[in-house]
Tab-separated table of C-alpha atoms and ligand atoms in Angstrom:
chain	number	residue	atom	x	y	z
A	10	MET	CA	-37.204	21.515	-23.014
A	11	ALA	CA	-38.310	18.088	-21.870
A	12	ASN	CA	-34.840	16.730	-22.672
A	13	GLU	CA	-33.108	19.575	-20.808
A	14	ALA	CA	-35.249	18.938	-17.737
A	15	LYS	CA	-34.373	15.235	-17.918
A	16	GLU	CA	-30.668	16.011	-18.253
A	17	GLU	CA	-30.798	18.386	-15.299
A	18	GLU	CA	-32.618	15.789	-13.228
A	19	GLN	CA	-29.974	13.196	-14.159
A	20	GLN	CA	-27.147	15.582	-13.226
A	21	ASN	CA	-28.650	16.050	-9.775
A	22	GLN	CA	-28.771	12.293	-9.128
A	23	PRO	CA	-25.869	10.817	-7.138
A	24	LEU	CA	-23.552	8.875	-9.441
A	25	GLY	CA	-24.310	5.173	-9.389
A	26	HIS	CA	-21.955	2.359	-10.228
A	27	THR	CA	-23.462	1.803	-13.671
A	28	ASP	CA	-23.638	5.441	-14.785
A	29	LEU	CA	-21.420	6.301	-17.719
A	30	ALA	CA	-19.967	9.248	-15.837
A	31	HIS	CA	-18.871	6.982	-12.993
A	32	LYS	CA	-15.134	6.533	-13.304
A	33	THR	CA	-14.801	3.267	-11.422
A	34	LEU	CA	-14.972	0.490	-13.953
A	35	LEU	CA	-14.625	-2.526	-11.715
A	36	GLN	CA	-18.180	-3.742	-11.520
A	37	SER	CA	-17.694	-7.431	-10.973
A	38	ASP	CA	-15.362	-10.118	-9.680
A	39	ALA	CA	-15.168	-11.375	-13.270
A	40	LEU	CA	-13.657	-8.057	-14.358
A	41	TYR	CA	-11.037	-8.261	-11.613
A	42	GLN	CA	-10.271	-11.842	-12.637
A	43	TYR	CA	-9.912	-10.616	-16.222
A	44	ILE	CA	-7.271	-8.067	-15.125
A	45	LEU	CA	-5.356	-10.724	-13.223
A	46	GLU	CA	-5.464	-13.289	-16.000
A	47	THR	CA	-4.828	-10.879	-18.882
A	48	SER	CA	-2.293	-8.426	-17.477
A	49	VAL	CA	-0.935	-9.587	-14.136
A	50	PHE	CA	-0.416	-13.369	-13.959
A	51	PRO	CA	1.289	-13.728	-17.380
A	52	ARG	CA	3.927	-11.205	-16.278
A	53	GLU	CA	4.233	-12.120	-12.614
A	54	HIS	CA	7.807	-13.127	-11.739
A	55	GLU	CA	7.982	-16.876	-10.998
A	56	CYS	CA	9.227	-16.209	-7.454
A	57	LEU	CA	6.368	-13.761	-6.795
A	58	LYS	CA	3.969	-16.487	-7.965
A	59	GLU	CA	5.635	-19.005	-5.651
A	60	LEU	CA	5.494	-16.540	-2.727
A	61	ARG	CA	1.832	-15.753	-3.438
A	62	GLU	CA	0.894	-19.440	-3.597
A	63	MET	CA	2.824	-20.232	-0.412
A	64	THR	CA	1.140	-17.300	1.379
A	65	GLN	CA	-2.303	-18.442	0.227
A	66	LYS	CA	-1.898	-21.460	2.533
A	67	HIS	CA	-1.056	-19.279	5.548
A	68	PRO	CA	-3.882	-18.643	8.072
A	69	LYS	CA	-3.374	-14.862	7.855
A	70	ASN	CA	-3.279	-14.722	4.053
A	71	LEU	CA	-5.844	-11.907	4.026
A	72	MET	CA	-2.968	-9.571	4.914
A	73	ALA	CA	-1.044	-10.192	1.682
A	74	THR	CA	-0.728	-7.533	-1.012
A	75	PRO	CA	-2.754	-8.579	-4.086
A	76	PRO	CA	-0.731	-9.254	-7.264
A	77	ASP	CA	-2.151	-6.340	-9.297
A	78	GLU	CA	-1.038	-3.989	-6.535
A	79	GLY	CA	2.390	-5.638	-6.516
A	80	GLN	CA	2.573	-4.888	-10.239
A	81	LEU	CA	1.669	-1.241	-9.549
A	82	LEU	CA	4.394	-0.908	-6.884
A	83	ASN	CA	6.925	-2.459	-9.251
A	84	MET	CA	6.007	0.035	-11.982
A	85	LEU	CA	6.097	3.041	-9.620
A	86	ILE	CA	9.544	2.140	-8.274
A	87	LYS	CA	10.913	1.904	-11.815
A	88	LEU	CA	9.239	5.117	-13.023
A	89	MET	CA	10.693	7.009	-10.073
A	90	ASN	CA	14.136	5.443	-10.449
A	91	ALA	CA	13.849	4.776	-6.728
A	92	LYS	CA	16.932	3.389	-5.042
A	93	ASN	CA	16.564	3.885	-1.303
A	94	THR	CA	13.199	2.609	-0.047
A	95	MET	CA	11.417	1.634	3.147
A	96	GLU	CA	8.602	-0.793	3.885
A	97	ILE	CA	6.626	-0.765	7.129
A	98	GLY	CA	4.674	-4.051	7.419
A	99	VAL	CA	6.280	-6.958	5.555
A	100	TYR	CA	4.267	-10.114	6.434
A	101	THR	CA	5.541	-12.900	4.087
A	102	GLY	CA	6.995	-10.343	1.671
A	103	TYR	CA	4.881	-10.054	-1.481
A	104	SER	CA	5.141	-6.243	-1.708
A	105	LEU	CA	8.750	-6.472	-0.497
A	106	LEU	CA	9.703	-8.858	-3.307
A	107	SER	CA	7.772	-6.762	-5.882
A	108	THR	CA	9.811	-3.752	-4.723
A	109	ALA	CA	13.120	-5.612	-4.550
A	110	LEU	CA	12.695	-6.934	-8.093
A	111	ALA	CA	12.030	-3.412	-9.379
A	112	LEU	CA	15.047	-1.803	-7.704
A	113	PRO	CA	18.455	-1.557	-9.391
A	114	PRO	CA	21.159	-4.020	-8.187
A	115	ASP	CA	22.424	-1.510	-5.615
A	116	GLY	CA	18.902	-0.539	-4.462
A	117	LYS	CA	17.953	-0.901	-0.794
A	118	ILE	CA	14.823	-1.618	1.257
A	119	PHE	CA	14.761	-0.851	4.948
A	120	ALA	CA	12.048	-3.313	6.007
A	121	LEU	CA	10.267	-3.222	9.366
A	122	ASP	CA	7.908	-5.738	10.951
A	123	VAL	CA	7.116	-6.798	14.525
A	124	ASN	CA	7.073	-10.415	13.437
A	125	ARG	CA	10.140	-12.000	11.831
A	126	GLU	CA	8.456	-15.413	11.584
A	127	TYR	CA	6.294	-14.215	8.689
A	128	TYR	CA	9.308	-12.796	6.868
A	129	ASP	CA	11.235	-16.032	7.382
A	130	LEU	CA	8.494	-17.915	5.522
A	131	GLY	CA	9.072	-15.835	2.403
A	132	LEU	CA	12.834	-15.345	2.742
A	133	PRO	CA	13.938	-18.561	0.941
A	134	ILE	CA	11.883	-17.482	-2.086
A	135	ILE	CA	13.289	-13.930	-1.922
A	136	GLU	CA	16.771	-15.465	-1.813
A	137	LYS	CA	15.939	-17.671	-4.786
A	138	ALA	CA	14.917	-14.503	-6.685
A	139	GLY	CA	18.431	-13.173	-6.042
A	140	VAL	CA	17.362	-9.948	-4.334
A	141	ALA	CA	17.757	-10.682	-0.591
A	142	HIS	CA	20.951	-8.569	-0.492
A	143	LYS	CA	18.822	-5.451	-1.118
A	144	ILE	CA	16.807	-6.000	2.085
A	145	ASP	CA	17.749	-4.773	5.543
A	146	PHE	CA	15.063	-6.396	7.733
A	147	ARG	CA	14.521	-5.179	11.313
A	148	GLU	CA	12.210	-6.984	13.698
A	149	GLY	CA	10.245	-4.857	16.140
A	150	PRO	CA	7.631	-2.116	16.328
A	151	ALA	CA	8.277	0.463	13.606
A	152	LEU	CA	7.571	3.695	15.498
A	153	PRO	CA	10.622	3.649	17.841
A	154	VAL	CA	12.863	2.790	14.872
A	155	LEU	CA	11.530	5.802	12.942
A	156	ASP	CA	11.971	8.035	15.998
A	157	GLU	CA	15.560	6.890	16.340
A	158	MET	CA	16.252	7.595	12.667
A	159	LEU	CA	14.788	11.079	12.978
A	160	LYS	CA	17.367	11.935	15.652
A	161	ASP	CA	20.000	11.665	12.922
A	162	GLU	CA	19.792	14.741	10.678
A	163	LYS	CA	21.663	12.855	7.949
A	164	LYS	CA	18.824	10.328	7.629
A	165	LYS	CA	16.183	12.980	6.953
A	166	GLY	CA	15.017	13.353	3.365
A	167	THR	CA	16.930	10.297	2.188
A	168	PHE	CA	14.227	7.828	1.103
A	169	ASP	CA	12.847	7.812	-2.441
A	170	PHE	CA	9.867	5.636	-1.610
A	171	CYS	CA	8.107	4.255	1.449
A	172	PHE	CA	5.299	1.676	1.472
A	173	VAL	CA	3.238	1.787	4.686
A	174	ASP	CA	1.212	-1.372	5.316
A	175	ALA	CA	1.461	-2.152	9.055
A	176	ASP	CA	-0.831	-1.511	12.050
A	177	LYS	CA	-3.555	0.888	10.936
A	178	ASP	CA	-3.796	2.423	14.451
A	179	ASN	CA	-0.468	4.105	13.809
A	180	TYR	CA	-0.932	5.307	10.219
A	181	LEU	CA	-1.075	8.960	11.227
A	182	ASN	CA	1.920	8.477	13.537
A	183	TYR	CA	3.803	6.922	10.619
A	184	HIS	CA	2.865	9.814	8.363
A	185	LYS	CA	4.119	12.385	10.877
A	186	ARG	CA	7.514	10.679	10.901
A	187	VAL	CA	7.971	9.262	7.401
A	188	ILE	CA	7.206	12.645	5.796
A	189	ASP	CA	10.580	13.873	7.132
A	190	LEU	CA	12.462	10.743	6.084
A	191	VAL	CA	11.261	10.786	2.466
A	192	LYS	CA	13.016	13.270	0.171
A	193	VAL	CA	11.261	16.149	-1.580
A	194	GLY	CA	10.012	14.552	-4.803
A	195	GLY	CA	9.848	11.159	-3.084
A	196	MET	CA	6.705	9.167	-2.416
A	197	ILE	CA	4.883	7.546	0.499
A	198	ALA	CA	2.234	4.955	-0.410
A	199	TYR	CA	-0.362	4.118	2.255
A	200	ASP	CA	-2.126	0.811	1.787
A	201	ASN	CA	-5.729	-0.166	2.629
A	202	THR	CA	-6.966	3.411	2.631
A	203	LEU	CA	-10.491	2.385	1.551
A	204	TRP	CA	-10.544	-0.338	4.259
A	205	ALA	CA	-12.924	-2.777	2.547
A	206	GLY	CA	-15.190	0.142	1.616
A	207	SER	CA	-15.980	0.765	5.292
A	208	VAL	CA	-14.856	4.414	5.053
A	209	VAL	CA	-18.341	5.147	3.696
A	210	ALA	CA	-20.239	2.705	5.930
A	211	PRO	CA	-22.860	4.161	8.288
A	212	PRO	CA	-21.668	4.181	11.939
A	213	ASP	CA	-24.092	1.355	12.850
A	214	ALA	CA	-23.187	-0.896	9.889
A	215	PRO	CA	-22.558	-4.557	10.863
A	216	LEU	CA	-18.802	-4.677	10.245
A	217	MET	CA	-16.282	-7.349	11.176
A	218	ASP	CA	-14.425	-6.422	14.377
A	219	TYR	CA	-11.074	-5.701	12.721
A	220	ILE	CA	-12.752	-3.564	10.059
A	221	LYS	CA	-14.675	-1.653	12.729
A	222	HIS	CA	-11.452	-1.169	14.707
A	223	GLY	CA	-9.381	0.169	11.796
A	224	ARG	CA	-12.027	2.274	10.077
A	225	GLY	CA	-11.588	5.425	12.152
A	226	TYR	CA	-7.792	5.347	11.797
A	227	LEU	CA	-7.973	5.095	8.007
A	228	MET	CA	-10.537	7.883	7.847
A	229	GLU	CA	-8.309	9.992	10.093
A	230	LEU	CA	-5.326	9.464	7.777
A	231	ASN	CA	-7.381	10.122	4.621
A	232	LYS	CA	-8.635	13.403	6.056
A	233	TYR	CA	-5.187	14.426	7.238
A	234	VAL	CA	-3.311	13.766	3.991
A	235	ALA	CA	-6.052	15.511	1.982
A	236	GLN	CA	-5.173	18.793	3.717
A	237	ASP	CA	-1.428	18.299	4.207
A	238	SER	CA	0.220	21.025	2.104
A	239	ARG	CA	3.610	19.246	2.173
A	240	ILE	CA	2.342	16.605	-0.247
A	241	GLU	CA	0.332	15.996	-3.404
A	242	ILE	CA	-1.931	12.974	-3.205
A	243	CYS	CA	-3.644	10.453	-5.440
A	244	GLN	CA	-6.126	7.919	-4.056
A	245	LEU	CA	-6.209	4.795	-6.212
A	246	PRO	CA	-8.958	2.168	-5.922
A	247	VAL	CA	-6.431	-0.643	-6.452
A	248	GLY	CA	-6.483	-3.517	-3.984
A	249	ASP	CA	-8.053	-2.211	-0.790
A	250	GLY	CA	-7.241	1.379	-1.790
A	251	ILE	CA	-3.769	2.850	-1.998
A	252	THR	CA	-2.989	6.526	-1.437
A	253	LEU	CA	0.122	7.903	-3.103
A	254	CYS	CA	1.628	10.970	-1.440
A	255	ARG	CA	4.388	12.884	-3.225
A	256	ARG	CA	6.392	15.164	-0.974
A	257	ILE	CA	6.624	18.625	-2.485
A	258	ILE	CA	8.213	20.708	0.316
B	2	SAM	N1	3.009	-5.725	2.882
B	2	SAM	C1	2.685	-7.081	3.262
B	2	SAM	C2	2.497	-7.962	2.044
B	2	SAM	O1	2.747	-7.516	0.934
B	2	SAM	O2	2.088	-9.112	2.208
B	2	SAM	C3	1.475	-7.148	4.175
B	2	SAM	C4	1.681	-6.523	5.535
B	2	SAM	S1	0.462	-7.016	6.709
B	2	SAM	C5	-0.965	-6.272	6.119
B	2	SAM	C6	0.829	-6.057	8.145
B	2	SAM	C7	2.137	-6.404	8.831
B	2	SAM	O3	2.415	-5.367	9.775
B	2	SAM	C8	2.129	-7.711	9.600
B	2	SAM	O4	3.129	-8.572	9.119
B	2	SAM	C9	2.404	-7.304	11.056
B	2	SAM	O5	3.266	-8.202	11.740
B	2	SAM	C10	3.077	-5.943	10.884
B	2	SAM	N2	2.942	-5.030	12.020
B	2	SAM	C11	1.875	-4.877	12.853
B	2	SAM	N3	2.134	-3.938	13.777
B	2	SAM	C12	3.377	-3.467	13.514
B	2	SAM	C13	4.213	-2.480	14.109
B	2	SAM	N4	3.809	-1.788	15.171
B	2	SAM	N5	5.431	-2.259	13.570
B	2	SAM	C14	5.859	-2.968	12.508
B	2	SAM	N6	5.112	-3.914	11.906
B	2	SAM	C15	3.899	-4.162	12.406
B	3	CA	CA1	-2.211	-4.126	2.905
């Protein structure tokens, strides 16, 4: 009886990071480093490594996709046999190059970013990797481009995969548009959906300004996609959180 009472008491406790039943294994920076050194870096394409190291010297390097997430994107693209893809938010191109390397020779990425200067930093390395021909880069805000595409019925339901990693303010606006551009069975991946863990921070938590600014938008998207019956979702705690949405209708 004493044991049963103890078990019941334990079951009523909120799950802590060290509990066996807790499914998140990453408990330390050392464990993350282990993943990188054991599984990611030895298999990272030499041009991805060069792009990552170049980006590390850039003042806005915090924006770059981490290499384990690049590996995940690469795997997803191949598993899906994706051919026609879109990326919203390119920066210097780490996720773009991960995608381009995974696509077949005739695969395409429609890539959107307001700032071409960032893309131009990575472009020589993307060219060296031999995949620049797969990329159709457009400079400018993404929303009007998506709206224009949606006017063309032939463009609807044509993308296999879309990676959304631009301005967080517009994530819900992107979702409302991209859902009609991705085909049934295709996938949208939203990046940074755990937003440095701030999605569970108390409202008065001392957060950095950009975290405070984006938090509500990420929470809004997370709530929206959780009840959107047009998709199935999977929230992965990789990188800063990535939410995979598979269009089902
Ligand atoms: N996916 C990139 C990578 O792997 O390194 C990181 C993208 S970074 C987090 C966000 C990018 O979104 C920036 O390069 C920024 O210029 C771009 N951006 C911001 N607002 C945008 C908008 N309204 N439309 C398109 N791109 C935008
Ligand atoms: Ca990101």
